[in-house]
PDB file of C-alpha atoms in Angstrom:
ATOM      1  CA  MET A   1      76.885  24.279  99.380  1.00  0.00           C
ATOM      2  CA  THR A   2      80.401  24.187 100.801  1.00  0.00           C
ATOM      3  CA  PHE A   3      81.672  24.503 104.348  1.00  0.00           C
ATOM      4  CA  PHE A   4      83.586  27.633 103.302  1.00  0.00           C
ATOM      5  CA  ASP A   5      82.421  30.988 101.972  1.00  0.00           C
ATOM      6  CA  LYS A   6      83.309  31.075  98.284  1.00  0.00           C
ATOM      7  CA  ASP A   7      85.374  34.212  97.780  1.00  0.00           C
ATOM      8  CA  GLU A   8      85.716  35.956  94.421  1.00  0.00           C
ATOM      9  CA  GLN A   9      89.141  37.417  95.191  1.00  0.00           C
ATOM     10  CA  LEU A  10      90.456  33.960  96.072  1.00  0.00           C
ATOM     11  CA  ASN A  11      88.836  32.610  92.916  1.00  0.00           C
ATOM     12  CA  ILE A  12      90.711  35.101  90.725  1.00  0.00           C
ATOM     13  CA  LEU A  13      94.017  34.588  92.533  1.00  0.00           C
ATOM     14  CA  GLY A  14      93.654  30.809  92.597  1.00  0.00           C
ATOM     15  CA  LYS A  15      92.917  30.545  88.883  1.00  0.00           C
ATOM     16  CA  ASP A  16      95.907  32.787  88.134  1.00  0.00           C
ATOM     17  CA  ILE A  17      98.147  30.457  90.186  1.00  0.00           C
ATOM     18  CA  ILE A  18      96.913  27.399  88.285  1.00  0.00           C
ATOM     19  CA  GLU A  19      97.517  29.092  84.932  1.00  0.00           C
ATOM     20  CA  ALA A  20     100.982  30.267  85.967  1.00  0.00           C
ATOM     21  CA  THR A  21     101.850  26.761  87.140  1.00  0.00           C
ATOM     22  CA  LYS A  22     100.681  25.207  83.876  1.00  0.00           C
ATOM     23  CA  LEU A  23     102.807  27.690  81.938  1.00  0.00           C
ATOM     24  CA  GLU A  24     105.840  26.919  84.097  1.00  0.00           C
ATOM     25  CA  PHE A  25     105.305  23.139  83.903  1.00  0.00           C
ATOM     26  CA  SER A  26     103.945  22.268  80.472  1.00  0.00           C
ATOM     27  CA  GLU A  27     103.499  18.610  81.445  1.00  0.00           C
ATOM     28  CA  LEU A  28     100.794  19.576  83.981  1.00  0.00           C
ATOM     29  CA  THR A  29      97.178  19.630  82.768  1.00  0.00           C
ATOM     30  CA  SER A  30      94.053  20.933  84.490  1.00  0.00           C
ATOM     31  CA  GLU A  31      92.860  17.346  85.010  1.00  0.00           C
ATOM     32  CA  GLN A  32      95.967  16.443  87.017  1.00  0.00           C
ATOM     33  CA  ILE A  33      95.530  18.870  89.882  1.00  0.00           C
ATOM     34  CA  ALA A  34      92.924  19.630  92.540  1.00  0.00           C
ATOM     35  CA  ILE A  35      93.174  22.407  95.138  1.00  0.00           C
ATOM     36  CA  THR A  36      91.287  23.721  98.154  1.00  0.00           C
ATOM     37  CA  TRP A  37      92.446  26.993  99.735  1.00  0.00           C
ATOM     38  CA  LEU A  38      91.116  28.546 102.943  1.00  0.00           C
ATOM     39  CA  VAL A  39      92.113  31.946 104.353  1.00  0.00           C
ATOM     40  CA  TYR A  40      91.711  32.846 108.031  1.00  0.00           C
ATOM     41  CA  HIS A  41      91.382  36.281 109.630  1.00  0.00           C
ATOM     42  CA  SER A  42      93.600  35.360 112.578  1.00  0.00           C
ATOM     43  CA  PRO A  43      95.754  32.492 113.868  1.00  0.00           C
ATOM     44  CA  ARG A  44      93.963  29.294 114.755  1.00  0.00           C
ATOM     45  CA  THR A  45      91.196  29.546 117.322  1.00  0.00           C
ATOM     46  CA  ARG A  46      91.393  27.350 120.376  1.00  0.00           C
ATOM     47  CA  HIS A  47      88.406  28.760 122.236  1.00  0.00           C
ATOM     48  CA  ILE A  48      85.377  27.714 120.173  1.00  0.00           C
ATOM     49  CA  LYS A  49      84.289  24.467 121.778  1.00  0.00           C
ATOM     50  CA  ASN A  50      80.819  24.343 120.237  1.00  0.00           C
ATOM     51  CA  PRO A  51      80.974  22.677 116.786  1.00  0.00           C
ATOM     52  CA  THR A  52      77.708  24.339 115.709  1.00  0.00           C
ATOM     53  CA  GLU A  53      79.131  27.775 116.475  1.00  0.00           C
ATOM     54  CA  PHE A  54      82.351  26.856 114.682  1.00  0.00           C
ATOM     55  CA  TRP A  55      80.664  25.817 111.442  1.00  0.00           C
ATOM     56  CA  GLN A  56      78.405  28.892 111.473  1.00  0.00           C
ATOM     57  CA  LYS A  57      81.495  31.117 111.211  1.00  0.00           C
ATOM     58  CA  GLN A  58      82.463  30.236 107.660  1.00  0.00           C
ATOM     59  CA  VAL A  59      86.021  30.796 106.576  1.00  0.00           C
ATOM     60  CA  ARG A  60      86.788  32.293 103.155  1.00  0.00           C
ATOM     61  CA  GLY A  61      87.772  29.704 100.593  1.00  0.00           C
ATOM     62  CA  TRP A  62      88.181  28.565  97.007  1.00  0.00           C
ATOM     63  CA  SER A  63      88.632  25.245  95.307  1.00  0.00           C
ATOM     64  CA  ASP A  64      89.336  23.940  91.839  1.00  0.00           C
ATOM     65  CA  ARG A  65      88.187  20.356  91.238  1.00  0.00           C
ATOM     66  CA  GLY A  66      87.768  20.171  94.995  1.00  0.00           C
ATOM     67  CA  ASP A  67      85.172  17.413  94.728  1.00  0.00           C
ATOM     68  CA  GLU A  68      87.188  15.297  92.300  1.00  0.00           C
ATOM     69  CA  ARG A  69      87.653  11.766  93.651  1.00  0.00           C
ATOM     70  CA  ILE A  70      91.384  10.982  93.755  1.00  0.00           C
ATOM     71  CA  TYR A  71      93.515   8.190  95.179  1.00  0.00           C
ATOM     72  CA  PRO A  72      95.010   9.818  98.304  1.00  0.00           C
ATOM     73  CA  GLY A  73      97.939   7.566  99.128  1.00  0.00           C
ATOM     74  CA  LYS A  74      99.031   8.211 102.695  1.00  0.00           C
ATOM     75  CA  ILE A  75      96.932  11.385 103.026  1.00  0.00           C
ATOM     76  CA  VAL A  76      94.349   8.929 104.393  1.00  0.00           C
ATOM     77  CA  HIS A  77      96.447   8.898 107.575  1.00  0.00           C
ATOM     78  CA  LEU A  78      94.789  12.172 108.580  1.00  0.00           C
ATOM     79  CA  PHE A  79      91.389  10.462 108.592  1.00  0.00           C
ATOM     80  CA  TYR A  80      92.668   7.470 110.542  1.00  0.00           C
ATOM     81  CA  LEU A  81      94.241   9.900 113.013  1.00  0.00           C
ATOM     82  CA  VAL A  82      90.915  11.596 113.721  1.00  0.00           C
ATOM     83  CA  ALA A  83      89.132   8.241 113.920  1.00  0.00           C
ATOM     84  CA  ILE A  84      91.560   6.712 116.429  1.00  0.00           C
ATOM     85  CA  TYR A  85      91.267   9.743 118.713  1.00  0.00           C
ATOM     86  CA  GLU A  86      87.480   9.474 118.477  1.00  0.00           C
ATOM     87  CA  TRP A  87      87.661   5.800 119.435  1.00  0.00           C
ATOM     88  CA  LEU A  88      90.016   6.588 122.343  1.00  0.00           C
ATOM     89  CA  GLU A  89      87.889   9.506 123.544  1.00  0.00           C
ATOM     90  CA  LYS A  90      84.722   7.398 123.522  1.00  0.00           C
ATOM     91  CA  GLY A  91      86.413   4.483 125.275  1.00  0.00           C
ATOM     92  CA  MET A  92      85.893   2.214 122.271  1.00  0.00           C
ATOM     93  CA  VAL A  93      89.553   1.186 122.410  1.00  0.00           C
ATOM     94  CA  LYS A  94      92.212   1.461 125.091  1.00  0.00           C
ATOM     95  CA  THR A  95      95.515   3.180 124.616  1.00  0.00           C
ATOM     96  CA  SER A  96      98.791   1.316 124.965  1.00  0.00           C
ATOM     97  CA  PRO A  97     102.465   2.089 124.355  1.00  0.00           C
ATOM     98  CA  GLU A  98     102.357   0.207 121.050  1.00  0.00           C
ATOM     99  CA  LEU A  99      99.222   1.994 119.844  1.00  0.00           C
ATOM    100  CA  GLU A 100     100.690   5.380 120.792  1.00  0.00           C
ATOM    101  CA  ARG A 101     103.895   4.478 118.943  1.00  0.00           C
ATOM    102  CA  ALA A 102     101.903   3.439 115.886  1.00  0.00           C
ATOM    103  CA  ILE A 103      99.861   6.669 115.882  1.00  0.00           C
ATOM    104  CA  ARG A 104     103.044   8.720 116.109  1.00  0.00           C
ATOM    105  CA  ASP A 105     104.897   6.784 113.399  1.00  0.00           C
ATOM    106  CA  MET A 106     101.852   6.796 111.098  1.00  0.00           C
ATOM    107  CA  ILE A 107     101.961  10.609 111.068  1.00  0.00           C
ATOM    108  CA  LEU A 108     105.627  11.463 111.571  1.00  0.00           C
ATOM    109  CA  SER A 109     107.139   8.878 109.227  1.00  0.00           C
ATOM    110  CA  SER A 110     104.110   7.703 107.180  1.00  0.00           C
ATOM    111  CA  ASN A 111     104.945   4.160 108.244  1.00  0.00           C
ATOM    112  CA  HIS A 112     102.838   1.485 106.521  1.00  0.00           C
ATOM    113  CA  ASP A 113     103.135  -1.017 109.359  1.00  0.00           C
ATOM    114  CA  ALA A 114     102.105   1.610 111.894  1.00  0.00           C
ATOM    115  CA  THR A 115      99.079   2.485 109.767  1.00  0.00           C
ATOM    116  CA  GLY A 116      98.197  -1.198 109.528  1.00  0.00           C
ATOM    117  CA  LEU A 117      98.114  -1.507 113.315  1.00  0.00           C
ATOM    118  CA  VAL A 118      95.932   1.609 113.649  1.00  0.00           C
ATOM    119  CA  VAL A 119      93.486   0.234 111.060  1.00  0.00           C
ATOM    120  CA  ASP A 120      93.414  -3.123 112.867  1.00  0.00           C
ATOM    121  CA  VAL A 121      92.604  -1.401 116.162  1.00  0.00           C
ATOM    122  CA  LEU A 122      89.961   0.831 114.558  1.00  0.00           C
ATOM    123  CA  THR A 123      88.133  -2.000 112.824  1.00  0.00           C
ATOM    124  CA  GLY A 124      88.869  -5.146 114.797  1.00  0.00           C
ATOM    125  CA  THR A 125      90.250  -6.798 111.663  1.00  0.00           C
ATOM    126  CA  THR A 126      93.602  -8.247 110.675  1.00  0.00           C
ATOM    127  CA  SER A 127      95.263  -9.012 107.368  1.00  0.00           C
ATOM    128  CA  GLY A 128      95.791 -12.605 106.321  1.00  0.00           C
ATOM    129  CA  PRO A 129      94.841 -15.309 103.829  1.00  0.00           C
ATOM    130  CA  GLU A 130      91.527 -15.520 101.998  1.00  0.00           C
ATOM    131  CA  LEU A 131      88.388 -16.084 104.082  1.00  0.00           C
ATOM    132  CA  SER A 132      85.317 -18.164 103.313  1.00  0.00           C
ATOM    133  CA  PRO A 133      82.239 -16.126 102.241  1.00  0.00           C
ATOM    134  CA  GLY A 134      80.521 -15.844 105.633  1.00  0.00           C
ATOM    135  CA  PRO A 135      83.521 -14.709 107.701  1.00  0.00           C
ATOM    136  CA  PHE A 136      84.644 -12.481 104.823  1.00  0.00           C
ATOM    137  CA  GLN A 137      81.298 -10.639 104.870  1.00  0.00           C
ATOM    138  CA  THR A 138      81.747  -9.990 108.578  1.00  0.00           C
ATOM    139  CA  TRP A 139      85.344  -8.891 108.000  1.00  0.00           C
ATOM    140  CA  LYS A 140      84.284  -6.440 105.265  1.00  0.00           C
ATOM    141  CA  TYR A 141      81.534  -4.999 107.465  1.00  0.00           C
ATOM    142  CA  GLN A 142      84.052  -4.403 110.242  1.00  0.00           C
ATOM    143  CA  ARG A 143      86.587  -2.888 107.857  1.00  0.00           C
ATOM    144  CA  ASN A 144      84.016  -0.279 106.817  1.00  0.00           C
ATOM    145  CA  PHE A 145      83.654   0.930 110.408  1.00  0.00           C
ATOM    146  CA  VAL A 146      85.693   4.082 109.713  1.00  0.00           C
ATOM    147  CA  ASN A 147      83.618   4.851 106.624  1.00  0.00           C
ATOM    148  CA  ARG A 148      80.441   4.627 108.688  1.00  0.00           C
ATOM    149  CA  TYR A 149      81.880   6.965 111.301  1.00  0.00           C
ATOM    150  CA  PHE A 150      82.712   9.686 108.788  1.00  0.00           C
ATOM    151  CA  GLN A 151      79.380   9.295 107.005  1.00  0.00           C
ATOM    152  CA  SER A 152      77.655   9.792 110.373  1.00  0.00           C
ATOM    153  CA  LEU A 153      79.074  13.340 110.477  1.00  0.00           C
ATOM    154  CA  LYS A 154      76.694  14.215 107.597  1.00  0.00           C
ATOM    155  CA  TRP A 155      79.252  16.416 105.859  1.00  0.00           C
ATOM    156  CA  PRO A 156      78.417  16.677 102.127  1.00  0.00           C
ATOM    157  CA  GLU A 157      82.148  16.618 101.334  1.00  0.00           C
ATOM    158  CA  LEU A 158      82.429  13.105 102.776  1.00  0.00           C
ATOM    159  CA  LYS A 159      79.671  11.474 100.719  1.00  0.00           C
ATOM    160  CA  SER A 160      81.933  10.341  97.885  1.00  0.00           C
ATOM    161  CA  ILE A 161      85.031   9.287  99.826  1.00  0.00           C
ATOM    162  CA  ASN A 162      86.189   5.773 100.708  1.00  0.00           C
ATOM    163  CA  ILE A 163      88.380   4.995 103.730  1.00  0.00           C
ATOM    164  CA  ASN A 164      88.708   1.273 104.361  1.00  0.00           C
ATOM    165  CA  GLN A 165      92.132   0.223 103.093  1.00  0.00           C
ATOM    166  CA  LYS A 166      95.530  -0.036 104.697  1.00  0.00           C
ATOM    167  CA  THR A 167      98.462   1.600 102.932  1.00  0.00           C
ATOM    168  CA  TRP A 168     101.114  -0.549 101.292  1.00  0.00           C
ATOM    169  CA  SER A 169     104.620  -0.161  99.937  1.00  0.00           C
ATOM    170  CA  ASP A 170     103.641  -2.640  97.221  1.00  0.00           C
ATOM    171  CA  SER A 171     100.507  -4.679  96.514  1.00  0.00           C
ATOM    172  CA  PRO A 172      98.374  -6.261  99.255  1.00  0.00           C
ATOM    173  CA  TYR A 173      97.867 -10.021  99.420  1.00  0.00           C
ATOM    174  CA  GLY A 174      95.179 -12.426 100.590  1.00  0.00           C
ATOM    175  CA  ARG A 175      91.964 -10.977 101.955  1.00  0.00           C
ATOM    176  CA  GLU A 176      93.339  -7.443 101.575  1.00  0.00           C
ATOM    177  CA  HIS A 177      93.896  -7.903  97.840  1.00  0.00           C
ATOM    178  CA  ILE A 178      90.441  -9.367  97.308  1.00  0.00           C
ATOM    179  CA  PHE A 179      88.864  -6.567  99.372  1.00  0.00           C
ATOM    180  CA  GLN A 180      90.638  -3.900  97.331  1.00  0.00           C
ATOM    181  CA  GLY A 181      89.267  -5.429  94.107  1.00  0.00           C
ATOM    182  CA  LEU A 182      91.021  -6.765  91.026  1.00  0.00           C
ATOM    183  CA  LEU A 183      90.657  -3.347  89.392  1.00  0.00           C
ATOM    184  CA  MET A 184      91.298  -1.555  92.696  1.00  0.00           C
ATOM    185  CA  GLU A 185      87.699  -0.377  92.579  1.00  0.00           C
ATOM    186  CA  ASN A 186      87.506  -0.387  96.382  1.00  0.00           C
ATOM    187  CA  ARG A 187      90.730   1.510  97.019  1.00  0.00           C
ATOM    188  CA  ASN A 188      90.846   4.572  99.253  1.00  0.00           C
ATOM    189  CA  ILE A 189      89.432   7.720  97.650  1.00  0.00           C
ATOM    190  CA  LEU A 190      89.466  11.309  98.919  1.00  0.00           C
ATOM    191  CA  THR A 191      88.865  14.833  97.649  1.00  0.00           C
ATOM    192  CA  THR A 192      90.717  18.037  98.494  1.00  0.00           C
ATOM    193  CA  ASN A 193      87.483  19.517  99.886  1.00  0.00           C
ATOM    194  CA  ALA A 194      86.958  16.562 102.234  1.00  0.00           C
ATOM    195  CA  THR A 195      90.587  16.706 103.371  1.00  0.00           C
ATOM    196  CA  ALA A 196      90.439  20.474 103.845  1.00  0.00           C
ATOM    197  CA  ARG A 197      87.273  20.278 105.922  1.00  0.00           C
ATOM    198  CA  LEU A 198      88.758  17.642 108.215  1.00  0.00           C
ATOM    199  CA  LEU A 199      92.004  19.594 108.633  1.00  0.00           C
ATOM    200  CA  HIS A 200      89.987  22.784 109.180  1.00  0.00           C
ATOM    201  CA  SER A 201      88.122  21.087 112.041  1.00  0.00           C
ATOM    202  CA  ILE A 202      91.435  20.041 113.634  1.00  0.00           C
ATOM    203  CA  VAL A 203      92.885  23.538 113.231  1.00  0.00           C
ATOM    204  CA  GLY A 204      89.713  24.948 114.791  1.00  0.00           C
ATOM    205  CA  GLY A 205      89.962  22.617 117.768  1.00  0.00           C
ATOM    206  CA  ILE A 206      86.618  20.874 117.287  1.00  0.00           C
ATOM    207  CA  ALA A 207      87.744  17.547 115.747  1.00  0.00           C
ATOM    208  CA  VAL A 208      86.771  14.956 118.407  1.00  0.00           C
ATOM    209  CA  SER A 209      87.504  17.429 121.255  1.00  0.00           C
ATOM    210  CA  PRO A 210      89.736  20.461 121.893  1.00  0.00           C
ATOM    211  CA  GLN A 211      92.224  18.223 123.715  1.00  0.00           C
ATOM    212  CA  ALA A 212      92.316  15.641 120.914  1.00  0.00           C
ATOM    213  CA  SER A 213      92.634  18.376 118.270  1.00  0.00           C
ATOM    214  CA  GLU A 214      95.613  19.818 120.125  1.00  0.00           C
ATOM    215  CA  LYS A 215      97.305  16.409 120.214  1.00  0.00           C
ATOM    216  CA  MET A 216      96.734  16.015 116.484  1.00  0.00           C
ATOM    217  CA  MET A 217      98.107  19.481 115.752  1.00  0.00           C
ATOM    218  CA  ASN A 218     101.200  18.657 117.788  1.00  0.00           C
ATOM    219  CA  LEU A 219     101.786  15.577 115.636  1.00  0.00           C
ATOM    220  CA  LEU A 220     101.343  17.568 112.410  1.00  0.00           C
ATOM    221  CA  LYS A 221     103.553  20.480 113.473  1.00  0.00           C
ATOM    222  CA  LYS A 222     106.827  21.000 111.667  1.00  0.00           C
ATOM    223  CA  ASN A 223     109.458  22.384 114.027  1.00  0.00           C
ATOM    224  CA  SER A 224     113.162  23.098 114.309  1.00  0.00           C
ATOM    225  CA  SER A 225     113.902  19.577 115.551  1.00  0.00           C
ATOM    226  CA  GLN A 226     112.638  18.340 112.194  1.00  0.00           C
ATOM    227  CA  GLU A 227     114.957  20.643 110.256  1.00  0.00           C
ATOM    228  CA  GLY A 228     117.008  17.647 109.222  1.00  0.00           C
ATOM    229  CA  ALA A 229     113.990  16.447 107.275  1.00  0.00           C
ATOM    230  CA  LYS A 230     114.909  18.947 104.610  1.00  0.00           C
ATOM    231  CA  ASP A 231     117.757  16.613 103.713  1.00  0.00           C
ATOM    232  CA  ARG A 232     116.730  14.223 100.926  1.00  0.00           C
ATOM    233  CA  SER A 233     117.996  11.205 102.809  1.00  0.00           C
ATOM    234  CA  LYS A 234     115.987  11.951 105.952  1.00  0.00           C
ATOM    235  CA  GLY A 235     112.545  13.229 105.071  1.00  0.00           C
ATOM    236  CA  GLN A 236     109.918  14.650 102.802  1.00  0.00           C
ATOM    237  CA  ALA A 237     110.267  18.443 102.864  1.00  0.00           C
ATOM    238  CA  ILE A 238     111.967  18.467  99.458  1.00  0.00           C
ATOM    239  CA  GLY A 239     109.308  18.835  96.782  1.00  0.00           C
ATOM    240  CA  PHE A 240     106.481  19.947  99.064  1.00  0.00           C
ATOM    241  CA  LEU A 241     104.705  23.139 100.133  1.00  0.00           C
ATOM    242  CA  ASP A 242     106.979  23.923 103.081  1.00  0.00           C
ATOM    243  CA  GLU A 243     110.270  23.557 101.177  1.00  0.00           C
ATOM    244  CA  ASN A 244     110.996  27.255 100.598  1.00  0.00           C
ATOM    245  CA  LEU A 245     108.953  28.884 103.344  1.00  0.00           C
ATOM    246  CA  PRO A 246     110.806  31.229 105.731  1.00  0.00           C
ATOM    247  CA  GLN A 247     112.452  29.766 108.827  1.00  0.00           C
ATOM    248  CA  ASN A 248     109.982  31.636 111.045  1.00  0.00           C
ATOM    249  CA  ALA A 249     106.953  30.068 109.363  1.00  0.00           C
ATOM    250  CA  ASN A 250     104.688  27.911 111.508  1.00  0.00           C
ATOM    251  CA  VAL A 251     103.588  24.908 109.471  1.00  0.00           C
ATOM    252  CA  TRP A 252     101.361  21.941 110.231  1.00  0.00           C
ATOM    253  CA  SER A 253     101.468  19.584 107.267  1.00  0.00           C
ATOM    254  CA  THR A 254     101.901  16.210 105.637  1.00  0.00           C
ATOM    255  CA  GLY A 255     103.181  15.539 102.135  1.00  0.00           C
ATOM    256  CA  ILE A 256     103.257  12.227 100.297  1.00  0.00           C
ATOM    257  CA  VAL A 257     104.690  11.012  97.027  1.00  0.00           C
ATOM    258  CA  GLY A 258     103.886   7.782  95.227  1.00  0.00           C
ATOM    259  CA  THR A 259     104.344   6.329  91.775  1.00  0.00           C
ATOM    260  CA  TYR A 260     101.403   8.288  90.363  1.00  0.00           C
ATOM    261  CA  VAL A 261     100.581  10.942  92.973  1.00  0.00           C
ATOM    262  CA  ARG A 262     102.169  13.796  94.888  1.00  0.00           C
ATOM    263  CA  HIS A 263      99.843  15.295  97.493  1.00  0.00           C
ATOM    264  CA  ASN A 264     100.234  17.818 100.281  1.00  0.00           C
ATOM    265  CA  PHE A 265      98.092  19.505 102.905  1.00  0.00           C
ATOM    266  CA  ALA A 266      99.280  22.334 105.132  1.00  0.00           C
ATOM    267  CA  TYR A 267      98.034  24.941 107.551  1.00  0.00           C
ATOM    268  CA  ILE A 268     100.502  27.836 107.450  1.00  0.00           C
ATOM    269  CA  GLU A 269     101.094  30.872 109.648  1.00  0.00           C
ATOM    270  CA  LEU A 270     103.558  33.461 108.300  1.00  0.00           C
ATOM    271  CA  PRO A 271     104.557  36.727 110.038  1.00  0.00           C
ATOM    272  CA  ASN A 272     102.426  39.715 108.987  1.00  0.00           C
ATOM    273  CA  LEU A 273     100.147  37.592 106.793  1.00  0.00           C
ATOM    274  CA  GLN A 274      96.778  36.012 107.405  1.00  0.00           C
ATOM    275  CA  PRO A 275      96.979  32.272 108.118  1.00  0.00           C
ATOM    276  CA  TYR A 276      95.876  29.944 105.349  1.00  0.00           C
ATOM    277  CA  LEU A 277      95.212  26.282 104.649  1.00  0.00           C
ATOM    278  CA  LEU A 278      96.092  24.483 101.427  1.00  0.00           C
ATOM    279  CA  VAL A 279      95.279  21.008 100.155  1.00  0.00           C
ATOM    280  CA  ILE A 280      96.794  20.138  96.783  1.00  0.00           C
ATOM    281  CA  PHE A 281      96.509  16.774  95.033  1.00  0.00           C
ATOM    282  CA  THR A 282      98.466  16.100  91.833  1.00  0.00           C
ATOM    283  CA  GLU A 283      98.296  12.987  89.656  1.00  0.00           C
ATOM    284  CA  GLY A 284     100.410  11.439  86.925  1.00  0.00           C
ATOM    285  CA  LYS A 285     103.665   9.516  86.816  1.00  0.00           C
ATOM    286  CA  GLU A 286     105.691  12.407  85.439  1.00  0.00           C
ATOM    287  CA  ILE A 287     104.027  14.887  87.795  1.00  0.00           C
ATOM    288  CA  SER A 288     104.691  12.738  90.867  1.00  0.00           C
ATOM    289  CA  ARG A 289     108.424  12.757  90.102  1.00  0.00           C
ATOM    290  CA  ASN A 290     108.555  16.539  89.725  1.00  0.00           C
ATOM    291  CA  GLU A 291     109.884  18.067  92.960  1.00  0.00           C
ATOM    292  CA  ARG A 292     109.447  21.656  91.772  1.00  0.00           C
ATOM    293  CA  ILE A 293     105.686  21.943  91.231  1.00  0.00           C
ATOM    294  CA  LEU A 294     104.438  22.114  94.828  1.00  0.00           C
ATOM    295  CA  PRO A 295     107.219  24.460  96.081  1.00  0.00           C
ATOM    296  CA  TYR A 296     106.570  26.702  93.059  1.00  0.00           C
ATOM    297  CA  MET A 297     102.852  26.819  93.832  1.00  0.00           C
ATOM    298  CA  SER A 298     103.559  27.436  97.508  1.00  0.00           C
ATOM    299  CA  GLN A 299     105.535  30.555  96.638  1.00  0.00           C
ATOM    300  CA  LYS A 300     102.701  31.734  94.417  1.00  0.00           C
ATOM    301  CA  PHE A 301     100.239  31.341  97.281  1.00  0.00           C
ATOM    302  CA  VAL A 302     102.560  33.289  99.594  1.00  0.00           C
ATOM    303  CA  GLU A 303     102.619  36.105  97.018  1.00  0.00           C
ATOM    304  CA  ALA A 304      98.829  35.948  96.808  1.00  0.00           C
ATOM    305  CA  MET A 305      98.507  36.180 100.580  1.00  0.00           C
ATOM    306  CA  LYS A 306     100.401  39.493 100.489  1.00  0.00           C
ATOM    307  CA  LYS A 307      97.469  41.017  98.580  1.00  0.00           C
ATOM    308  CA  PHE A 308      95.154  40.839 101.616  1.00  0.00           C
TER     309      PHE A 308
END
């Protein structure tokens, strides 16, 4: 079972897009890409406040390798964003100017230090040197607090994910390195289906609360003031789904590139087309350096959306 209604038309169109992309980029293999695609009948709903009612109204969707476990890089920020708003809403932590700044910078600039502060606040842990066995067990239990929260939602898509690591520009040290594992066996892991379901809940206004969902959407929104981000020296639009979309497109998205991954999620509203949500993960050193793959696929999805 999936949270979306598997649609045969999307299945045909989606498979055609994958095949066209593999023909255009011969270095890309089927095992290096995972996709989840949702199509909405109308722009995002802000009026459904009952989560049960929301999930009963399944959106049309399709995925290819949507349950494949993949290192997410900074896509994990979306999960930490939802968690910190849950903590704030429940009064588990108190807001402050520094926490608000960290939340904003975690999303708007994918800042590692900002993410580290958010993780510290979420889990009551801090980085540092190695710990003796007893305190380290307590530290690890606390660090898995976010994992336990998402598992409590009982979403099948979340069963195989792992969210307990900070993000780093290089390698972690001390207790963080030991916790990650010598073979990185405890690193963060996500799937496109899990990411799509979480983003879908934010778009629908039922992640944490309607008010919290709106705040999260505002952070994810691309707008005219961010137009400078299309310059290579200032941002990440180059090489991602929103690169070649029309100026009048409404886009809520985050894209990340690392040494071995290039990932992107986006909820997109285009004039005269049905809104849609895309999560695309790509893996491989050569693939991560290729700035043409995701924009190419984005254009293919726009063409597909014109068929509805």
